[in-house]
Structure formats: C-alpha cells, structure tokens
GROMACS .gro file of C-alpha atoms in nm:
model
  413
    1MET     CA    1   3.083   2.189  -0.149
    2SER     CA    2   3.286   2.353   0.131
    3PRO     CA    3   3.516   2.655   0.182
    4LEU     CA    4   3.784   2.410   0.283
    5ARG     CA    5   3.806   2.265  -0.070
    6THR     CA    6   4.082   2.438  -0.271
    7GLU     CA    7   4.077   2.240  -0.607
    8SER     CA    8   3.789   2.211  -0.842
    9LYS     CA    9   3.750   1.982  -1.140
   10SER     CA   10   3.653   2.148  -1.464
   11PRO     CA   11   3.290   2.081  -1.576
   12ALA     CA   12   3.280   1.790  -1.805
   13PRO     CA   13   3.209   1.889  -2.169
   14GLU     CA   14   2.851   1.808  -2.290
   15PRO     CA   15   2.824   1.568  -2.572
   16ARG     CA   16   2.654   1.818  -2.806
   17GLU     CA   17   2.590   1.550  -3.080
   18TRP     CA   18   2.367   1.351  -2.844
   19LEU     CA   19   2.187   1.611  -2.625
   20THR     CA   20   1.862   1.775  -2.728
   21LEU     CA   21   1.859   2.044  -2.461
   22LEU     CA   22   2.186   2.204  -2.396
   23GLY     CA   23   2.304   2.433  -2.112
   24CYS     CA   24   2.106   2.290  -1.825
   25LYS     CA   25   2.202   2.326  -1.463
   26LYS     CA   26   2.304   1.978  -1.357
   27ILE     CA   27   2.182   1.856  -1.018
   28LEU     CA   28   2.290   1.522  -0.887
   29VAL     CA   29   2.070   1.331  -0.647
   30VAL     CA   30   2.264   1.098  -0.427
   31VAL     CA   31   2.057   0.785  -0.336
   32HIS     CA   32   2.213   0.571  -0.069
   33THR     CA   33   1.907   0.384   0.024
   34VAL     CA   34   1.544   0.333  -0.080
   35ALA     CA   35   1.436   0.526   0.247
   36TYR     CA   36   1.650   0.822   0.134
   37ALA     CA   37   1.527   0.786  -0.217
   38LYS     CA   38   1.160   0.818  -0.118
   39ARG     CA   39   1.233   1.153   0.075
   40LEU     CA   40   1.444   1.281  -0.215
   41VAL     CA   41   1.153   1.225  -0.461
   42ASP     CA   42   0.939   1.484  -0.280
   43VAL     CA   43   1.234   1.737  -0.312
   44ILE     CA   44   1.304   1.700  -0.667
   45ALA     CA   45   0.927   1.727  -0.741
   46LEU     CA   46   0.980   2.104  -0.695
   47LEU     CA   47   1.198   2.105  -1.002
   48GLU     CA   48   0.931   1.965  -1.245
   49SER     CA   49   0.855   2.158  -1.561
   50ASP     CA   50   1.183   2.361  -1.555
   51PHE     CA   51   1.360   2.309  -1.872
   52ARG     CA   52   1.673   2.487  -1.729
   53ILE     CA   53   1.749   2.193  -1.497
   54GLN     CA   54   1.868   1.833  -1.572
   55VAL     CA   55   1.842   1.601  -1.276
   56SER     CA   56   2.065   1.283  -1.255
   57PHE     CA   57   2.091   1.029  -0.987
   58THR     CA   58   2.387   0.824  -0.832
   59ALA     CA   59   2.397   0.526  -0.594
   60PRO     CA   60   2.723   0.521  -0.387
   61PRO     CA   61   2.805   0.200  -0.190
   62HIS     CA   62   2.593   0.156   0.116
   63VAL     CA   63   2.515  -0.128   0.341
   64PHE     CA   64   2.139  -0.087   0.285
   65GLY     CA   65   2.174  -0.001  -0.078
   66ASP     CA   66   2.052  -0.329  -0.221
   67GLY     CA   67   1.711  -0.194  -0.342
   68VAL     CA   68   1.835   0.112  -0.498
   69PRO     CA   69   1.926   0.016  -0.856
   70GLY     CA   70   1.568  -0.137  -0.893
   71PHE     CA   71   1.405   0.165  -0.737
   72LEU     CA   72   1.602   0.399  -0.970
   73ALA     CA   73   1.519   0.187  -1.282
   74TRP     CA   74   1.146   0.185  -1.191
   75LEU     CA   75   1.166   0.571  -1.138
   76GLY     CA   76   1.316   0.610  -1.476
   77GLY     CA   77   1.592   0.849  -1.378
   78THR     CA   78   1.924   0.902  -1.573
   79VAL     CA   79   2.180   0.717  -1.345
   80VAL     CA   80   2.557   0.781  -1.341
   81THR     CA   81   2.799   0.552  -1.165
   82TRP     CA   82   2.951   0.654  -0.841
   83GLU     CA   83   3.295   0.677  -1.001
   84GLU     CA   84   3.162   0.897  -1.283
   85ALA     CA   85   2.971   1.122  -1.024
   86VAL     CA   86   3.293   1.174  -0.825
   87ALA     CA   87   3.481   1.265  -1.144
   88THR     CA   88   3.216   1.514  -1.270
   89ARG     CA   89   3.144   1.870  -1.161
   90PHE     CA   90   2.771   1.936  -1.092
   91ASP     CA   91   2.597   2.262  -1.009
   92LEU     CA   92   2.428   2.114  -0.702
   93VAL     CA   93   2.419   1.790  -0.511
   94LEU     CA   94   2.112   1.685  -0.298
   95ALA     CA   95   2.157   1.401  -0.038
   96ALA     CA   96   1.971   1.251   0.249
   97GLY     CA   97   2.257   1.080   0.405
   98PRO     CA   98   2.627   1.156   0.454
   99ARG     CA   99   2.823   0.865   0.333
  100GLY     CA  100   3.094   0.950   0.070
  101VAL     CA  101   2.921   1.294  -0.046
  102GLU     CA  102   3.250   1.482   0.073
  103GLN     CA  103   3.403   1.334  -0.254
  104LEU     CA  104   3.157   1.508  -0.474
  105ASP     CA  105   3.267   1.859  -0.632
  106ALA     CA  106   2.964   2.074  -0.600
  107PRO     CA  107   2.754   2.259  -0.346
  108LEU     CA  108   2.572   2.018  -0.120
  109ILE     CA  109   2.230   2.029   0.034
  110THR     CA  110   2.166   1.773   0.298
  111ILE     CA  111   1.804   1.691   0.413
  112PRO     CA  112   1.677   1.459   0.695
  113HIS     CA  113   1.520   1.145   0.571
  114GLY     CA  114   1.267   1.086   0.862
  115ALA     CA  115   1.044   1.250   1.119
  116ASN     CA  116   1.303   1.488   1.287
  117PHE     CA  117   1.587   1.308   1.448
  118LEU     CA  118   1.456   1.029   1.668
  119LYS     CA  119   1.724   0.767   1.719
  120CYS     CA  120   2.011   0.765   1.969
  121VAL     CA  121   2.335   0.587   1.888
  122THR     CA  122   2.528   0.439   2.178
  123GLY     CA  123   2.821   0.214   2.236
  124THR     CA  124   3.028   0.358   1.957
  125PRO     CA  125   3.292   0.633   1.919
  126ASP     CA  126   3.025   0.847   1.743
  127ASP     CA  127   2.755   0.840   2.020
  128GLY     CA  128   2.472   1.095   1.976
  129VAL     CA  129   2.156   1.150   1.792
  130ALA     CA  130   2.167   1.019   1.453
  131GLY     CA  131   2.165   1.271   1.191
  132LEU     CA  132   2.298   1.547   1.421
  133ARG     CA  133   2.642   1.406   1.492
  134ARG     CA  134   2.950   1.583   1.343
  135ARG     CA  135   3.000   1.275   1.114
  136ASP     CA  136   2.647   1.331   0.969
  137LEU     CA  137   2.653   1.704   0.951
  138ALA     CA  138   3.003   1.762   0.806
  139PRO     CA  139   3.112   1.439   0.641
  140GLY     CA  140   3.478   1.407   0.576
  141GLY     CA  141   3.510   1.728   0.795
  142LYS     CA  142   3.365   1.940   0.503
  143LEU     CA  143   3.080   2.189   0.554
  144PRO     CA  144   2.781   2.144   0.302
  145ALA     CA  145   2.630   2.452   0.141
  146ALA     CA  146   2.311   2.387   0.352
  147VAL     CA  147   2.179   2.148   0.615
  148VAL     CA  148   1.815   2.140   0.594
  149LEU     CA  149   1.614   2.104   0.919
  150ALA     CA  150   1.255   2.057   0.989
  151HIS     CA  151   1.202   2.217   1.334
  152HIS     CA  152   1.382   2.490   1.527
  153ASP     CA  153   1.418   2.225   1.812
  154ASP     CA  154   1.662   2.041   1.562
  155LEU     CA  155   1.858   2.362   1.529
  156VAL     CA  156   1.908   2.388   1.905
  157GLU     CA  157   2.049   2.031   1.906
  158LEU     CA  158   2.263   2.087   1.605
  159LYS     CA  159   2.422   2.397   1.770
  160ARG     CA  160   2.500   2.182   2.075
  161SER     CA  161   2.642   1.884   1.894
  162CYS     CA  162   2.812   2.051   1.596
  163PRO     CA  163   2.806   2.443   1.645
  164GLU     CA  164   3.034   2.502   1.337
  165VAL     CA  165   2.741   2.368   1.120
  166SER     CA  166   2.495   2.621   1.248
  167SER     CA  167   2.618   2.880   0.995
  168VAL     CA  168   2.475   2.674   0.699
  169ALA     CA  169   2.168   2.530   0.874
  170GLU     CA  170   1.829   2.626   0.745
  171VAL     CA  171   1.491   2.544   0.917
  172ILE     CA  172   1.280   2.465   0.606
  173GLY     CA  173   1.007   2.236   0.716
  174ASP     CA  174   0.905   1.874   0.638
  175PRO     CA  175   0.769   1.762   0.296
  176VAL     CA  176   0.587   1.443   0.440
  177PHE     CA  177   0.409   1.645   0.705
  178ASP     CA  178   0.274   1.896   0.429
  179ARG     CA  179   0.162   1.617   0.198
  180ILE     CA  180  -0.012   1.420   0.469
  181THR     CA  181  -0.179   1.743   0.581
  182VAL     CA  182  -0.309   1.834   0.239
  183SER     CA  183  -0.417   1.472   0.182
  184LEU     CA  184  -0.621   1.402   0.511
  185PRO     CA  185  -0.958   1.516   0.351
  186SER     CA  186  -0.913   1.238   0.103
  187ARG     CA  187  -0.913   0.962   0.373
  188GLY     CA  188  -1.246   0.833   0.240
  189ARG     CA  189  -1.110   0.787  -0.109
  190TYR     CA  190  -0.808   0.616   0.014
  191ARG     CA  191  -1.014   0.372   0.217
  192GLN     CA  192  -1.225   0.302  -0.078
  193ALA     CA  193  -0.926   0.239  -0.300
  194LEU     CA  194  -0.770   0.012  -0.065
  195GLY     CA  195  -1.101  -0.198  -0.035
  196VAL     CA  196  -1.177  -0.115   0.316
  197ALA     CA  197  -1.551  -0.158   0.298
  198GLU     CA  198  -1.771   0.085   0.504
  199GLY     CA  199  -1.810  -0.043   0.861
  200ARG     CA  200  -1.464  -0.235   0.853
  201LYS     CA  201  -1.168  -0.123   1.035
  202LEU     CA  202  -0.808  -0.076   0.918
  203VAL     CA  203  -0.509  -0.150   1.147
  204ALA     CA  204  -0.189  -0.031   1.022
  205VAL     CA  205   0.116  -0.215   1.167
  206ALA     CA  206   0.441   0.001   1.129
  207SER     CA  207   0.799  -0.112   1.196
  208THR     CA  208   1.125   0.056   1.174
  209TRP     CA  209   1.437  -0.162   1.126
  210GLY     CA  210   1.687  -0.295   1.360
  211PRO     CA  211   1.689  -0.554   1.655
  212GLU     CA  212   1.481  -0.328   1.873
  213SER     CA  213   1.221  -0.276   1.614
  214LEU     CA  214   0.871  -0.426   1.604
  215PHE     CA  215   0.957  -0.654   1.307
  216ALA     CA  216   1.188  -0.850   1.552
  217ARG     CA  217   0.866  -0.961   1.727
  218PHE     CA  218   0.643  -1.009   1.420
  219GLU     CA  219   0.656  -1.397   1.457
  220SER     CA  220   0.437  -1.379   1.782
  221LEU     CA  221   0.240  -1.046   1.707
  222LEU     CA  222   0.108  -1.086   1.355
  223PRO     CA  223  -0.051  -1.419   1.391
  224ARG     CA  224  -0.210  -1.296   1.710
  225LEU     CA  225  -0.353  -0.992   1.526
  226ALA     CA  226  -0.486  -1.210   1.262
  227ARG     CA  227  -0.645  -1.459   1.505
  228GLU     CA  228  -0.797  -1.205   1.751
  229LEU     CA  229  -0.939  -0.953   1.497
  230PRO     CA  230  -1.226  -1.105   1.288
  231SER     CA  231  -1.144  -1.079   0.917
  232ASP     CA  232  -1.494  -0.965   0.837
  233ALA     CA  233  -1.453  -0.660   1.063
  234PHE     CA  234  -1.075  -0.576   1.040
  235LYS     CA  235  -0.826  -0.534   0.762
  236ILE     CA  236  -0.445  -0.547   0.873
  237ALA     CA  237  -0.183  -0.378   0.664
  238VAL     CA  238   0.192  -0.399   0.753
  239LEU     CA  239   0.444  -0.115   0.675
  240LEU     CA  240   0.808  -0.219   0.694
  241HIS     CA  241   1.109   0.012   0.679
  242PRO     CA  242   1.285  -0.028   0.347
  243ASN     CA  243   1.605  -0.124   0.528
  244ILE     CA  244   1.441  -0.462   0.616
  245TRP     CA  245   1.377  -0.540   0.274
  246ALA     CA  246   1.723  -0.417   0.151
  247LYS     CA  247   1.919  -0.635   0.410
  248HIS     CA  248   1.720  -0.944   0.425
  249GLY     CA  249   1.586  -0.949   0.074
  250ALA     CA  250   1.229  -0.940  -0.057
  251TRP     CA  251   1.213  -1.323  -0.101
  252GLN     CA  252   1.318  -1.387   0.265
  253VAL     CA  253   1.082  -1.120   0.406
  254ASN     CA  254   0.794  -1.262   0.205
  255ALA     CA  255   0.892  -1.623   0.309
  256TRP     CA  256   0.895  -1.520   0.672
  257LEU     CA  257   0.557  -1.369   0.637
  258ALA     CA  258   0.395  -1.607   0.403
  259ARG     CA  259   0.179  -1.757   0.667
  260CYS     CA  260   0.057  -1.412   0.780
  261ARG     CA  261  -0.041  -1.318   0.429
  262GLN     CA  262  -0.228  -1.643   0.387
  263MET     CA  263  -0.415  -1.535   0.721
  264GLY     CA  264  -0.523  -1.214   0.552
  265ILE     CA  265  -0.261  -0.973   0.646
  266SER     CA  266  -0.159  -0.729   0.364
  267LEU     CA  267   0.218  -0.655   0.332
  268ILE     CA  268   0.295  -0.324   0.169
  269ALA     CA  269   0.577  -0.330  -0.102
  270PRO     CA  270   0.896  -0.145  -0.006
  271GLU     CA  271   0.860   0.099  -0.302
  272ALA     CA  272   0.495   0.190  -0.217
  273ASP     CA  273   0.390   0.524  -0.094
  274TRP     CA  274   0.278   0.431   0.258
  275ARG     CA  275   0.125   0.771   0.351
  276SER     CA  276  -0.210   0.711   0.212
  277VAL     CA  277  -0.235   0.378   0.395
  278LEU     CA  278  -0.143   0.564   0.723
  279ILE     CA  279  -0.405   0.826   0.665
  280ALA     CA  280  -0.670   0.548   0.588
  281ALA     CA  281  -0.592   0.361   0.919
  282ASP     CA  282  -0.841   0.345   1.215
  283TRP     CA  283  -0.550   0.239   1.445
  284ILE     CA  284  -0.176   0.252   1.425
  285VAL     CA  285   0.030  -0.026   1.599
  286GLY     CA  286   0.387   0.089   1.589
  287ASP     CA  287   0.730   0.119   1.736
  288HIS     CA  288   0.971   0.413   1.771
  289GLY     CA  289   1.020   0.486   1.404
  290SER     CA  290   0.919   0.784   1.196
  291VAL     CA  291   0.598   0.625   1.049
  292THR     CA  292   0.455   0.599   1.399
  293VAL     CA  293   0.536   0.964   1.465
  294TYR     CA  294   0.380   1.082   1.142
  295GLY     CA  295   0.069   0.884   1.261
  296THR     CA  296   0.011   1.138   1.512
  297MET     CA  297  -0.113   1.364   1.240
  298THR     CA  298  -0.392   1.127   1.116
  299GLY     CA  299  -0.632   1.115   1.423
  300ALA     CA  300  -0.596   0.742   1.451
  301PRO     CA  301  -0.529   0.618   1.801
  302ILE     CA  302  -0.180   0.463   1.844
  303ILE     CA  303  -0.070   0.164   2.045
  304LEU     CA  304   0.311   0.131   2.100
  305THR     CA  305   0.487  -0.203   2.117
  306GLY     CA  306   0.737  -0.124   2.387
  307SER     CA  307   0.939   0.130   2.568
  308LEU     CA  308   1.271   0.183   2.391
  309GLN     CA  309   1.452   0.455   2.579
  310ARG     CA  310   1.790   0.324   2.462
  311GLU     CA  311   1.718   0.407   2.092
  312VAL     CA  312   1.480   0.712   2.135
  313ALA     CA  313   1.643   1.061   2.142
  314PRO     CA  314   1.541   1.229   2.468
  315GLY     CA  315   1.315   1.519   2.415
  316SER     CA  316   1.222   1.411   2.057
  317PRO     CA  317   0.858   1.381   1.932
  318ALA     CA  318   0.911   1.000   1.960
  319ALA     CA  319   0.999   1.030   2.327
  320ASP     CA  320   0.690   1.246   2.378
  321LEU     CA  321   0.491   0.986   2.206
  322SER     CA  322   0.614   0.716   2.414
  323LEU     CA  323   0.460   0.892   2.716
  324ALA     CA  324   0.118   0.982   2.539
  325ALA     CA  325   0.034   0.642   2.375
  326PRO     CA  326  -0.058   0.322   2.552
  327VAL     CA  327   0.166   0.027   2.521
  328LEU     CA  328   0.047  -0.324   2.389
  329SER     CA  329   0.012  -0.595   2.663
  330ALA     CA  330   0.061  -0.958   2.598
  331MET     CA  331  -0.192  -1.028   2.885
  332HIS     CA  332  -0.512  -0.859   2.729
  333GLY     CA  333  -0.698  -0.914   2.398
  334ILE     CA  334  -0.610  -0.710   2.105
  335ALA     CA  335  -0.965  -0.597   2.034
  336GLU     CA  336  -1.001  -0.499   2.402
  337GLN     CA  337  -0.682  -0.288   2.376
  338LEU     CA  338  -0.789  -0.126   2.057
  339ALA     CA  339  -1.106  -0.022   2.229
  340TYR     CA  340  -0.918   0.112   2.514
  341ALA     CA  341  -0.681   0.300   2.297
  342ALA     CA  342  -0.970   0.477   2.117
  343ALA     CA  343  -1.150   0.567   2.440
  344GLU     CA  344  -0.844   0.716   2.607
  345TYR     CA  345  -0.730   0.886   2.289
  346ARG     CA  346  -0.666   1.255   2.338
  347ARG     CA  347  -0.647   1.426   2.021
  348SER     CA  348  -0.484   1.736   2.178
  349ASP     CA  349  -0.188   1.538   2.292
  350TYR     CA  350  -0.120   1.387   1.958
  351GLN     CA  351  -0.159   1.729   1.787
  352ALA     CA  352   0.107   1.863   2.021
  353ILE     CA  353   0.347   1.603   1.924
  354ALA     CA  354   0.266   1.645   1.551
  355ALA     CA  355   0.335   2.013   1.586
  356ARG     CA  356   0.703   1.936   1.685
  357ILE     CA  357   0.764   1.759   1.337
  358THR     CA  358   0.785   2.093   1.153
  359SER     CA  359   0.827   2.468   1.255
  360HIS     CA  360   0.674   2.566   0.907
  361PRO     CA  361   0.374   2.361   0.830
  362GLY     CA  362   0.265   2.390   0.475
  363GLU     CA  363   0.583   2.580   0.379
  364PHE     CA  364   0.834   2.314   0.275
  365ALA     CA  365   0.777   2.349  -0.095
  366PHE     CA  366   0.811   2.727  -0.102
  367ARG     CA  367   1.125   2.739   0.126
  368MET     CA  368   1.300   2.434  -0.018
  369ARG     CA  369   1.240   2.546  -0.379
  370ARG     CA  370   1.378   2.896  -0.282
  371LEU     CA  371   1.694   2.736  -0.122
  372ILE     CA  372   1.752   2.501  -0.432
  373TYR     CA  373   1.738   2.793  -0.685
  374ARG     CA  374   1.947   3.020  -0.483
  375LEU     CA  375   2.235   2.767  -0.457
  376VAL     CA  376   2.211   2.663  -0.816
  377GLY     CA  377   2.213   3.030  -0.939
  378LEU     CA  378   1.867   3.048  -1.113
  379GLY     CA  379   1.567   3.270  -1.060
  380GLN     CA  380   1.263   3.067  -0.945
  381PRO     CA  381   0.982   2.983  -1.194
  382ALA     CA  382   0.694   3.251  -1.178
  383TYR     CA  383   0.443   3.027  -1.024
  384PRO     CA  384   0.409   2.889  -0.663
  385PRO     CA  385   0.533   2.540  -0.590
  386ALA     CA  386   0.264   2.302  -0.526
  387THR     CA  387   0.218   2.051  -0.250
  388ALA     CA  388   0.059   1.751  -0.431
  389LEU     CA  389  -0.218   1.522  -0.289
  390LEU     CA  390  -0.111   1.167  -0.233
  391PRO     CA  391  -0.236   0.936  -0.497
  392ALA     CA  392  -0.498   0.679  -0.422
  393PRO     CA  393  -0.327   0.345  -0.345
  394PRO     CA  394  -0.429   0.006  -0.515
  395ALA     CA  395  -0.647  -0.227  -0.329
  396LEU     CA  396  -0.463  -0.401  -0.038
  397ASP     CA  397  -0.529  -0.742  -0.192
  398SER     CA  398  -0.345  -0.630  -0.501
  399TRP     CA  399  -0.031  -0.518  -0.350
  400GLY     CA  400   0.296  -0.671  -0.476
  401THR     CA  401   0.550  -0.866  -0.258
  402GLY     CA  402   0.862  -0.645  -0.308
  403SER     CA  403   0.909  -0.645  -0.689
  404TRP     CA  404   0.965  -0.300  -0.835
  405GLY     CA  405   0.668  -0.157  -1.004
  406THR     CA  406   0.420  -0.419  -0.867
  407GLY     CA  407   0.144  -0.251  -0.681
  408ALA     CA  408   0.355   0.039  -0.603
  409GLY     CA  409   0.146   0.350  -0.603
  410GLU     CA  410   0.361   0.645  -0.618
  411ALA     CA  411   0.719   0.617  -0.499
  412SER     CA  412   0.766   0.911  -0.272
  413ALA     CA  413   0.788   0.940   0.099
   0.00000   0.00000   0.00000
C-alpha cells in the first residue's frame, strides 16, 4: 500500500480443486458503511465482463456498519472476513473510507463517498474538512497508491492540509454526477415509474445524518408538509442518509415515521438508488448533505432548512448553495414558499454550483478504469467504459421499509 511498508505477505495459494477460473487478479472492496458501498458499486461496475479479475468484499468494524452485511448479501458479492482480508495479499484494494485500511497488504485506491468534501469537523484534535484531513488521506501514516478526487479545488485543499499526499492524488471526476447527467433525459420515465401522475408535483425531502441534519427536525416538518400540500396535487418522498438507518435501525426509523407514512409520505429504503427520485422531483427540500448538492444538477428549485456554517466547509459547493437557495420559514405556508422558490430560481446559479462537483464531467468511467487497470497491472479492455442510465424506480407506494431487497431498485449511488 505504501512505500513505508517493508514486509509483504505471500499471496495465499488458490484452492485449485474448487475454483473454476484460475489466475485472476484479486481486487478487494472495503465496505465500511452502506453509504460507502453505494459509491463503490459505481466503481466496480467498470470491471464488469473482464474474466481476468475477481472482486471480493470485506466489512471492517465501523460505527455505521450495521447495514453492511445485509447489503452485501443482497448484492451477492463474495465476502471475506476482515481477519481473512488482513491476512491475505490482494492485487488492489478499493475503499471509500480510511478506517483500518492501513492493515491491508495491497496497493490502495481511496475515493470520496459524497459530493466533494462538504463537512467541517470541529472540537476534536483532528479538526478540518472531513475526507481531507491527514487521518483520512494517509490512514495509519501510510500513503495509498492513489487518492481519487473529483475536482481540482479539492486538490488545492489537499495540498494545504496534507501536502505529502499530493504526489498520489489524481483528479478523476464524480460517478454520481455522470450518471445523473446521462439520466436527466429520462425524467419523464422515472416520474411515470414512481407513479407521479401528470399534473402532480413531487417534493423530495433529503436529509444527511447527525444532530444538525434535517432528520432531527422531521417531527415538526413532515406532518406540516403532509397537511399543507394537498395529496391530490403533491407527492412527498423522503431520502435519508444510510447512517440514520444504520445507527437507529430500520424498525425504529419506520416507527418514528409511521404516522407520516400513514399521511401519504413515501419513505425511500436505505438500499435504494435515490438518484432517479432526485431527477424526478419538482422541488427539493434539503439540508447541507451531498444529496441536496447533487440536486443542483436536476433543474429543481431547492429550499434549504437552515444555515449550518458550523458543519459546512467554507468555499465548498454546499457553502455556495447556502447563499443561492432560499431557506424554509416557519412563519409562512409551505405551498407559498415552494411557489416563491420556483419564481426566484435561477438556473445559472445552480449550474455554477453543479459545475464545482467535478472537473471532468462525463469522464469518470474512462479515467477511473484507466487508473484501476494501471495499478492492478493489466491492459484495459478494448472497448470504452460505459456510464449507465439509472434504472427506473418502483412506484413510490411500493417502496420497502428498510428490508434488503424490498423495493430497492439498483443499489448504487
């Protein structure tokens, strides 16, 4: 993984009597959380159809790891225990988080798991922008083989916060940006699949995790949305960060929101692909999380639910959005504020924010595949990598309640 490592374990012998395909390059995908898993699924899709590569998954201990075993079982991946992963030599490791990866004996590629690096961490010995601190970039003090970034602005911040990592940093792009972009023309198909009838409006409510998130105010906000927006004219879909489900549990989240569901609000399952729902929305009501920032790509007016300078990284796209989007008021009606947001919406402002998500729009698949194959020591396949359309989601009324495989759609993100 690092030039600092002096010892290397020998590759584990292949059990030839059981394997059908021998001699594959072994790539390990480290899945700390469901949120990380969704980003990594987009990356490993670039390895499809290559019989020279065997992908395995492992789930190290993590405070938000409760949903990972179910996700991996639903995905159908070959899972090795963390202890086995640490004891085995792989040809390449892919990870979207730093915890424990310095224990693995293989070249490591780290990738961001959200829209740029949006969150500030304060009040700890490791204050800074989450994802761009030394502990995030060089876990255990060891340099990875490559640190993937989405935008050149991220590289500037990385050079400031951890200059020794800049030698392995590569500005590759953003897979979510690219998949949303190619899928925008399918908006009508997504709305039809969701069951949003012609003339009806869809409001997507997006929350990140943590005490400063919109979820912490759901008890007052969601019933208000349901009461003030006529059900014959509006559909409301709630997108929750997977960490909320992981830490509180699917039963508890559904129990807290049971009355809201009875009032007609649709709760999107944590394993679901949220991006088609975001594309289908007429408005987005959100906080400072990545989903709201990706919403700047869709053309939907955005209403924020507060100003959170303490958590938002200065100069980030989320900080720009906090200045461009109106903020929800408790003193005025919801429908009135949606109309105001639509009337005052300036597409150019939102496009400028969206442009800060990636420096290489449409190029993630090409650049990321080239990096992976270079580090794994193989020539690329003789065909261009594809950026796939997002699948049509199931109808909102059929979405599951947090059980893996129930109303999930495609599990990437």
